[in-house]
Amino acid sequence: MPSIIQQLPSAVDYRGQIIAKEATGEWKAVALRSSDDNREALLSSEPCDSEEKAKESLYIKSAEATAVYIKTNGFALLRDLKKGDTDTDDDETASVVSERSASSTAALSVWSSSDEELITPASSSPKGGRPATKVIRKGHKSAKTRQPRDCKGEDSDDNLDAPRCIVSTVRPPGGSRYPAAPSPDCHPPPPPPTYRGVGIMPMQNPPPPPPPGMGGRPFGAGFPNISPPPPPGIRPGGPVRVYDVRLTIRWLHHSEQRVFESCRASIRALQDASLTYIRSHMDAFNNVTPLDHSPNKVWALRANVRQAFFGPEKYDMSGYRGDDLTKLFNVVGKNDIPRFEVEVDYVRPTPPVIVTPSGVFDD
């Protein structure tokens, strides 16, 4: 692979950037260099459909050239020319200026994925050829001001050929800036930045899946949703067990029905099973009127568990204040299917309250 930057312009050269819109309506960003009375095109972007994309293309090409140079030459300082001390004669000064002018032609070679393309300024390209496409820019200030003190000394051929450190300062469309590379006696420079100043993140392994019992990841969340542990003394419940039961549903002022159901071992489950059966099988009861089918009446039904039958034994459940009947099913009803008598009636409306000047009393 040939060298990316064979010759660099003098530190006093001025670098600029212009935006051009072609006749086809496409935009192109061009990096220019002005030296004395000459202007040369160093790099240009690909034809783009917008100004921002043209700037971005120019920046990407400059950054790619910088990356190829670093891969080829590392972070070694580049050779550059500087003027001698003020006591040098006119001949030496003229020689330096002449060499600086000769060094203003920068040859860049960019290695692409398909072939090797040599990019040269428009001033050195053949006639009819396409202008140059991308270059590494320096800041307006001379790199001489960033030169370490130990590089100073008397003018000699070695000092004239002393390398300089250069970095790409073409600004991306977002306006982010990158500091100049430090001198060799400083700490090693950081890796070259990527577009918009965001470095390449190292690959990380995905987080391990949560153990069983923990909640999954909710939609849009950045971390697993871990369910809180149960309070002390309470073990997390397993799957709910369902028991076969026999129900004697007595609907007051109508009739009764005996059904076989499967539900949980609780008072609430028995009440819900009884009400569900009446609402879905009203025609199975006697004395049912159209008023009983109205939504207000249907949802005004309430159920109460009155008695429990385990084999030949009968138990009064009207005064039972609990809800869980698991022990009763497992101990008393393990040899037989238990039967429960459930009484269903409408909720009676609350009597109206009449307020009088002398007090409050019911109607």
CSV table of C-alpha atoms in Angstrom, one decimal:
chain,number,residue,atom,x,y,z
A,1,MET,CA,0.0,0.0,0.0
A,2,PRO,CA,1.5,3.4,-0.9
A,3,SER,CA,1.9,6.2,1.6
A,4,ILE,CA,-1.2,8.2,2.2
A,5,ILE,CA,0.5,11.5,2.5
A,6,GLN,CA,3.7,11.8,0.6
A,7,GLN,CA,4.2,15.6,0.9
A,8,LEU,CA,2.4,18.0,3.2
A,9,PRO,CA,1.9,21.7,2.6
A,10,SER,CA,3.7,24.3,4.8
A,11,ALA,CA,2.1,25.2,8.1
A,12,VAL,CA,1.3,28.7,6.8
A,13,ASP,CA,-1.0,27.5,4.0
A,14,TYR,CA,-4.6,28.3,4.5
A,15,ARG,CA,-7.2,25.6,4.3
A,16,GLY,CA,-10.9,26.3,3.4
A,17,GLN,CA,-14.1,24.6,2.4
A,18,ILE,CA,-16.7,25.6,-0.2
A,19,ILE,CA,-20.1,24.2,-1.1
A,20,ALA,CA,-21.1,24.0,-4.8
A,21,LYS,CA,-24.4,23.1,-6.5
A,22,GLU,CA,-24.0,21.5,-9.9
A,23,ALA,CA,-26.3,22.0,-12.9
A,24,THR,CA,-27.9,18.6,-12.1
A,25,GLY,CA,-29.1,19.9,-8.7
A,26,GLU,CA,-26.5,17.8,-6.8
A,27,TRP,CA,-24.4,19.3,-4.0
A,28,LYS,CA,-20.6,18.9,-3.7
A,29,ALA,CA,-18.3,20.0,-0.8
A,30,VAL,CA,-14.7,20.9,-1.8
A,31,ALA,CA,-11.7,21.3,0.5
A,32,LEU,CA,-9.4,24.1,-0.8
A,33,ARG,CA,-5.9,25.2,0.0
A,34,SER,CA,-4.7,28.8,-0.6
A,35,SER,CA,-0.9,29.5,-0.7
A,36,ASP,CA,0.3,32.9,-1.8
A,37,ASP,CA,-1.8,33.7,-4.9
A,38,ASN,CA,-2.8,30.1,-5.7
A,39,ARG,CA,-5.9,28.1,-4.8
A,40,GLU,CA,-6.0,24.3,-5.2
A,41,ALA,CA,-8.7,21.7,-4.6
A,42,LEU,CA,-7.5,19.0,-2.3
A,43,LEU,CA,-10.6,16.8,-1.7
A,44,SER,CA,-14.2,16.8,-2.9
A,45,SER,CA,-17.2,14.9,-1.7
A,46,GLU,CA,-19.4,12.7,-3.8
A,47,PRO,CA,-22.4,14.3,-5.5
A,48,CYS,CA,-25.1,14.4,-2.9
A,49,ASP,CA,-28.8,15.5,-2.9
A,50,SER,CA,-28.3,17.9,0.0
A,51,GLU,CA,-25.7,20.3,1.5
A,52,GLU,CA,-25.5,18.4,4.8
A,53,LYS,CA,-24.9,15.1,3.0
A,54,ALA,CA,-22.1,16.7,0.9
A,55,LYS,CA,-20.4,18.0,4.1
A,56,GLU,CA,-20.8,14.6,5.6
A,57,SER,CA,-19.3,12.8,2.6
A,58,LEU,CA,-16.3,15.2,2.6
A,59,TYR,CA,-15.7,14.6,6.3
A,60,ILE,CA,-16.0,10.8,5.9
A,61,LYS,CA,-13.5,10.7,3.1
A,62,SER,CA,-11.1,12.8,5.1
A,63,ALA,CA,-11.5,10.6,8.1
A,64,GLU,CA,-11.0,7.4,6.0
A,65,ALA,CA,-7.7,8.9,4.6
A,66,THR,CA,-6.6,9.7,8.1
A,67,ALA,CA,-7.4,6.1,9.3
A,68,VAL,CA,-5.5,4.6,6.3
A,69,TYR,CA,-2.5,6.8,7.1
A,70,ILE,CA,-2.5,5.9,10.8
A,71,LYS,CA,-2.7,2.2,9.8
A,72,THR,CA,0.2,2.6,7.5
A,73,ASN,CA,2.5,5.0,9.4
A,74,GLY,CA,1.1,4.9,12.9
A,75,PHE,CA,1.3,8.2,14.9
A,76,ALA,CA,4.8,9.1,13.7
A,77,LEU,CA,5.4,12.8,13.1
A,78,LEU,CA,5.4,13.9,9.5
A,79,ARG,CA,8.2,15.8,7.8
A,80,ASP,CA,7.6,19.5,7.2
A,81,LEU,CA,9.6,22.6,6.4
A,82,LYS,CA,10.0,25.6,8.6
A,83,LYS,CA,11.8,28.9,8.2
A,84,GLY,CA,15.2,29.4,9.7
A,85,ASP,CA,16.1,32.0,12.4
A,86,THR,CA,15.8,35.7,11.6
A,87,ASP,CA,19.6,35.9,11.0
A,88,THR,CA,19.5,33.8,7.9
A,89,ASP,CA,20.4,35.5,4.6
A,90,ASP,CA,18.1,36.2,1.7
A,91,ASP,CA,19.4,33.2,-0.3
A,92,GLU,CA,18.5,30.8,2.5
A,93,THR,CA,15.1,32.4,2.9
A,94,ALA,CA,14.4,32.2,-0.8
A,95,SER,CA,15.4,28.5,-0.8
A,96,VAL,CA,13.0,27.8,2.0
A,97,VAL,CA,10.2,29.5,0.3
A,98,SER,CA,10.9,27.7,-2.9
A,99,GLU,CA,10.9,24.3,-1.1
A,100,ARG,CA,7.7,25.2,0.7
A,101,SER,CA,6.0,26.1,-2.6
A,102,ALA,CA,7.2,22.8,-4.0
A,103,SER,CA,5.8,20.9,-1.0
A,104,SER,CA,2.4,22.4,-1.5
A,105,THR,CA,1.4,19.5,-3.8
A,106,ALA,CA,0.0,16.8,-1.7
A,107,ALA,CA,-0.5,13.3,-3.1
A,108,LEU,CA,-3.0,11.1,-1.3
A,109,SER,CA,-3.7,7.5,-2.0
A,110,VAL,CA,-6.9,5.9,-0.6
A,111,TRP,CA,-7.3,2.2,-0.5
A,112,SER,CA,-10.9,1.3,-1.4
A,113,SER,CA,-12.7,-2.0,-1.2
A,114,SER,CA,-12.7,-2.5,-5.0
A,115,ASP,CA,-9.5,-1.0,-6.3
A,116,GLU,CA,-6.7,1.4,-5.4
A,117,GLU,CA,-7.4,5.0,-6.3
A,118,LEU,CA,-4.9,7.8,-6.4
A,119,ILE,CA,-6.3,11.2,-5.4
A,120,THR,CA,-4.4,14.3,-6.4
A,121,PRO,CA,-5.2,18.0,-6.4
A,122,ALA,CA,-6.8,19.6,-9.4
A,123,SER,CA,-3.7,21.5,-10.2
A,124,SER,CA,-1.7,18.3,-10.8
A,125,SER,CA,-4.4,16.1,-12.3
A,126,PRO,CA,-4.5,15.5,-16.1
A,127,LYS,CA,-6.8,17.5,-18.3
A,128,GLY,CA,-10.3,16.3,-18.5
A,129,GLY,CA,-9.9,14.3,-15.4
A,130,ARG,CA,-12.1,14.6,-12.4
A,131,PRO,CA,-11.0,17.0,-9.7
A,132,ALA,CA,-9.5,15.6,-6.5
A,133,THR,CA,-11.8,14.1,-3.8
A,134,LYS,CA,-10.9,14.4,-0.1
A,135,VAL,CA,-8.0,15.5,1.9
A,136,ILE,CA,-6.8,15.8,5.4
A,137,ARG,CA,-7.0,19.4,6.7
A,138,LYS,CA,-4.9,21.2,9.2
A,139,GLY,CA,-6.0,24.1,11.3
A,140,HIS,CA,-5.1,27.7,10.4
A,141,LYS,CA,-2.5,27.9,13.2
A,142,SER,CA,0.9,26.6,12.5
A,143,ALA,CA,1.8,23.2,14.0
A,144,LYS,CA,5.0,24.9,15.0
A,145,THR,CA,3.3,26.3,18.1
A,146,ARG,CA,2.6,22.8,19.3
A,147,GLN,CA,6.2,21.6,18.8
A,148,PRO,CA,7.9,20.5,22.0
A,149,ARG,CA,10.7,22.6,23.4
A,150,ASP,CA,13.3,20.0,22.9
A,151,CYS,CA,12.9,20.2,19.1
A,152,LYS,CA,14.1,23.9,19.1
A,153,GLY,CA,17.7,24.6,18.2
A,154,GLU,CA,20.0,26.0,15.5
A,155,ASP,CA,18.9,25.9,11.9
A,156,SER,CA,20.3,22.9,10.1
A,157,ASP,CA,19.2,20.3,7.5
A,158,ASP,CA,17.9,18.1,10.3
A,159,ASN,CA,15.8,20.9,11.8
A,160,LEU,CA,14.4,21.7,8.3
A,161,ASP,CA,13.4,18.1,7.9
A,162,ALA,CA,11.9,17.7,11.4
A,163,PRO,CA,8.6,15.9,11.2
A,164,ARG,CA,5.4,17.5,12.4
A,165,CYS,CA,2.3,15.9,13.9
A,166,ILE,CA,-0.9,16.5,12.0
A,167,VAL,CA,-4.5,15.5,12.5
A,168,SER,CA,-7.7,15.9,10.5
A,169,THR,CA,-9.7,18.9,11.5
A,170,VAL,CA,-12.5,18.8,8.9
A,171,ARG,CA,-15.6,19.5,10.9
A,172,PRO,CA,-18.5,17.1,10.6
A,173,PRO,CA,-22.0,18.6,9.8
A,174,GLY,CA,-22.8,18.3,13.5
A,175,GLY,CA,-20.1,20.8,14.4
A,176,SER,CA,-18.1,18.6,16.7
A,177,ARG,CA,-14.4,19.3,17.1
A,178,TYR,CA,-11.4,17.2,17.8
A,179,PRO,CA,-8.2,18.4,19.6
A,180,ALA,CA,-4.9,18.3,17.9
A,181,ALA,CA,-2.6,15.4,18.5
A,182,PRO,CA,-0.2,15.9,21.4
A,183,SER,CA,3.6,16.0,21.1
A,184,PRO,CA,5.7,12.8,21.3
A,185,ASP,CA,6.7,13.4,24.9
A,186,CYS,CA,3.1,13.4,26.0
A,187,HIS,CA,0.8,10.5,26.7
A,188,PRO,CA,-0.1,8.2,23.8
A,189,PRO,CA,-2.9,9.8,21.7
A,190,PRO,CA,-6.4,8.3,21.9
A,191,PRO,CA,-7.7,6.1,19.0
A,192,PRO,CA,-9.0,8.1,16.0
A,193,PRO,CA,-12.5,9.3,16.5
A,194,THR,CA,-15.4,8.1,14.4
A,195,TYR,CA,-18.1,10.3,12.8
A,196,ARG,CA,-19.7,12.8,15.1
A,197,GLY,CA,-17.2,12.1,17.8
A,198,VAL,CA,-18.7,8.8,18.9
A,199,GLY,CA,-16.2,5.9,19.3
A,200,ILE,CA,-16.8,2.3,18.4
A,201,MET,CA,-18.3,0.6,21.4
A,202,PRO,CA,-16.8,-2.7,22.4
A,203,MET,CA,-19.0,-5.7,21.9
A,204,GLN,CA,-20.6,-6.9,25.1
A,205,ASN,CA,-22.2,-10.2,25.8
A,206,PRO,CA,-26.0,-10.1,26.3
A,207,PRO,CA,-27.2,-10.2,29.9
A,208,PRO,CA,-28.0,-13.6,31.3
A,209,PRO,CA,-31.7,-14.5,31.4
A,210,PRO,CA,-33.5,-13.9,34.7
A,211,PRO,CA,-33.9,-17.0,36.9
A,212,PRO,CA,-37.3,-18.6,37.2
A,213,GLY,CA,-39.8,-16.7,39.2
A,214,MET,CA,-38.6,-13.3,38.1
A,215,GLY,CA,-40.7,-11.1,35.8
A,216,GLY,CA,-39.7,-10.7,32.1
A,217,ARG,CA,-38.5,-7.6,30.4
A,218,PRO,CA,-41.4,-5.1,29.8
A,219,PHE,CA,-41.8,-3.5,26.4
A,220,GLY,CA,-39.3,-0.5,26.0
A,221,ALA,CA,-37.5,-1.1,29.3
A,222,GLY,CA,-33.8,-1.0,29.6
A,223,PHE,CA,-33.5,-3.6,32.4
A,224,PRO,CA,-35.3,-6.7,33.6
A,225,ASN,CA,-38.5,-6.2,35.7
A,226,ILE,CA,-37.8,-8.1,38.8
A,227,SER,CA,-40.9,-8.8,40.9
A,228,PRO,CA,-40.5,-8.1,44.6
A,229,PRO,CA,-40.1,-11.1,46.9
A,230,PRO,CA,-43.1,-12.1,48.9
A,231,PRO,CA,-43.5,-10.9,52.5
A,232,PRO,CA,-41.7,-13.0,55.2
A,233,GLY,CA,-43.6,-16.0,56.3
A,234,ILE,CA,-45.6,-16.3,53.0
A,235,ARG,CA,-44.5,-18.8,50.5
A,236,PRO,CA,-45.3,-18.0,46.8
A,237,GLY,CA,-48.4,-19.8,45.8
A,238,GLY,CA,-48.3,-22.5,43.1
A,239,PRO,CA,-51.0,-23.4,40.6
A,240,VAL,CA,-54.5,-23.1,42.1
A,241,ARG,CA,-56.2,-26.4,42.7
A,242,VAL,CA,-59.7,-27.0,41.5
A,243,TYR,CA,-62.2,-29.3,43.3
A,244,ASP,CA,-65.4,-31.0,42.2
A,245,VAL,CA,-68.4,-29.9,44.2
A,246,ARG,CA,-72.1,-30.4,44.3
A,247,LEU,CA,-74.2,-27.3,44.5
A,248,THR,CA,-77.9,-27.0,45.6
A,249,ILE,CA,-78.8,-23.5,44.3
A,250,ARG,CA,-81.9,-22.2,46.0
A,251,TRP,CA,-83.3,-19.1,44.3
A,252,LEU,CA,-85.8,-17.6,46.7
A,253,HIS,CA,-89.4,-17.2,45.3
A,254,HIS,CA,-88.5,-19.3,42.3
A,255,SER,CA,-87.1,-22.9,42.8
A,256,GLU,CA,-83.9,-24.8,43.3
A,257,GLN,CA,-81.5,-26.6,41.1
A,258,ARG,CA,-78.8,-29.2,41.9
A,259,VAL,CA,-75.7,-28.9,39.7
A,260,PHE,CA,-72.2,-30.4,39.6
A,261,GLU,CA,-69.5,-27.8,39.3
A,262,SER,CA,-65.7,-27.5,39.5
A,263,CYS,CA,-64.2,-24.6,41.4
A,264,ARG,CA,-61.7,-23.4,43.9
A,265,ALA,CA,-62.1,-24.3,47.6
A,266,SER,CA,-63.4,-20.9,48.8
A,267,ILE,CA,-66.6,-19.2,49.8
A,268,ARG,CA,-66.3,-16.7,47.0
A,269,ALA,CA,-65.8,-19.3,44.4
A,270,LEU,CA,-68.9,-21.1,45.5
A,271,GLN,CA,-70.9,-17.9,45.3
A,272,ASP,CA,-69.6,-17.0,41.9
A,273,ALA,CA,-70.4,-20.4,40.5
A,274,SER,CA,-74.0,-20.2,41.8
A,275,LEU,CA,-74.6,-16.8,40.4
A,276,THR,CA,-73.1,-17.7,37.0
A,277,TYR,CA,-75.3,-20.7,36.7
A,278,ILE,CA,-78.5,-18.7,37.5
A,279,ARG,CA,-77.6,-15.9,35.0
A,280,SER,CA,-76.9,-18.4,32.2
A,281,HIS,CA,-79.8,-20.9,33.1
A,282,MET,CA,-82.7,-18.7,34.2
A,283,ASP,CA,-85.2,-20.7,32.3
A,284,ALA,CA,-84.4,-23.8,34.4
A,285,PHE,CA,-86.1,-22.1,37.4
A,286,ASN,CA,-89.8,-21.5,38.0
A,287,ASN,CA,-91.7,-18.2,38.2
A,288,VAL,CA,-89.2,-16.3,36.1
A,289,THR,CA,-90.7,-13.1,34.6
A,290,PRO,CA,-89.3,-10.8,31.9
A,291,LEU,CA,-88.4,-8.4,34.7
A,292,ASP,CA,-86.0,-11.0,36.1
A,293,HIS,CA,-84.1,-10.9,32.8
A,294,SER,CA,-83.5,-7.2,33.0
A,295,PRO,CA,-79.8,-6.2,33.5
A,296,ASN,CA,-80.7,-4.3,36.7
A,297,LYS,CA,-82.2,-7.4,38.2
A,298,VAL,CA,-79.6,-9.9,36.9
A,299,TRP,CA,-76.7,-8.0,38.4
A,300,ALA,CA,-78.6,-7.4,41.7
A,301,LEU,CA,-78.4,-11.1,42.6
A,302,ARG,CA,-76.4,-12.0,45.7
A,303,ALA,CA,-75.5,-15.5,47.0
A,304,ASN,CA,-74.9,-16.8,50.5
A,305,VAL,CA,-73.5,-20.3,51.5
A,306,ARG,CA,-75.8,-21.7,54.1
A,307,GLN,CA,-74.9,-25.3,54.7
A,308,ALA,CA,-72.1,-27.8,53.8
A,309,PHE,CA,-72.6,-31.6,53.5
A,310,PHE,CA,-69.6,-34.0,53.8
A,311,GLY,CA,-71.0,-37.5,53.5
A,312,PRO,CA,-73.7,-37.9,56.1
A,313,GLU,CA,-72.5,-34.9,58.1
A,314,LYS,CA,-74.1,-31.5,57.8
A,315,TYR,CA,-72.4,-28.2,58.8
A,316,ASP,CA,-74.0,-24.8,59.2
A,317,MET,CA,-72.0,-22.2,57.2
A,318,SER,CA,-74.1,-19.1,57.8
A,319,GLY,CA,-71.8,-17.8,60.5
A,320,TYR,CA,-68.5,-18.7,58.8
A,321,ARG,CA,-66.4,-15.6,58.4
A,322,GLY,CA,-63.5,-17.0,56.5
A,323,ASP,CA,-63.1,-17.7,52.8
A,324,ASP,CA,-60.5,-20.5,52.3
A,325,LEU,CA,-62.0,-24.0,52.5
A,326,THR,CA,-58.9,-25.9,51.4
A,327,LYS,CA,-58.4,-27.7,54.8
A,328,LEU,CA,-62.1,-28.6,54.9
A,329,PHE,CA,-61.9,-30.1,51.4
A,330,ASN,CA,-58.6,-32.0,52.1
A,331,VAL,CA,-59.5,-33.4,55.5
A,332,VAL,CA,-63.2,-33.7,55.8
A,333,GLY,CA,-64.1,-34.1,52.1
A,334,LYS,CA,-61.3,-36.3,50.9
A,335,ASN,CA,-63.5,-39.4,50.8
A,336,ASP,CA,-66.5,-37.9,49.2
A,337,ILE,CA,-67.5,-35.0,46.9
A,338,PRO,CA,-68.8,-32.2,49.2
A,339,ARG,CA,-72.2,-30.6,48.7
A,340,PHE,CA,-73.1,-27.0,49.5
A,341,GLU,CA,-76.4,-25.3,49.8
A,342,VAL,CA,-76.4,-21.8,48.4
A,343,GLU,CA,-79.2,-19.3,48.8
A,344,VAL,CA,-79.7,-16.6,46.2
A,345,ASP,CA,-81.8,-13.5,46.4
A,346,TYR,CA,-82.0,-9.9,45.1
A,347,VAL,CA,-80.2,-7.2,47.1
A,348,ARG,CA,-82.9,-5.3,48.9
A,349,PRO,CA,-82.8,-1.5,48.1
A,350,THR,CA,-81.8,0.8,50.9
A,351,PRO,CA,-84.9,2.4,52.5
A,352,PRO,CA,-85.2,6.2,51.8
A,353,VAL,CA,-84.1,8.6,54.5
A,354,ILE,CA,-86.4,11.6,55.3
A,355,VAL,CA,-85.0,14.7,56.8
A,356,THR,CA,-87.3,16.8,58.9
A,357,PRO,CA,-86.7,19.9,61.0
A,358,SER,CA,-87.0,17.8,64.1
A,359,GLY,CA,-84.5,15.2,63.1
A,360,VAL,CA,-83.9,12.3,60.7
A,361,PHE,CA,-86.0,9.1,60.6
A,362,ASP,CA,-86.6,6.3,58.1
A,363,ASP,CA,-89.7,6.0,56.1
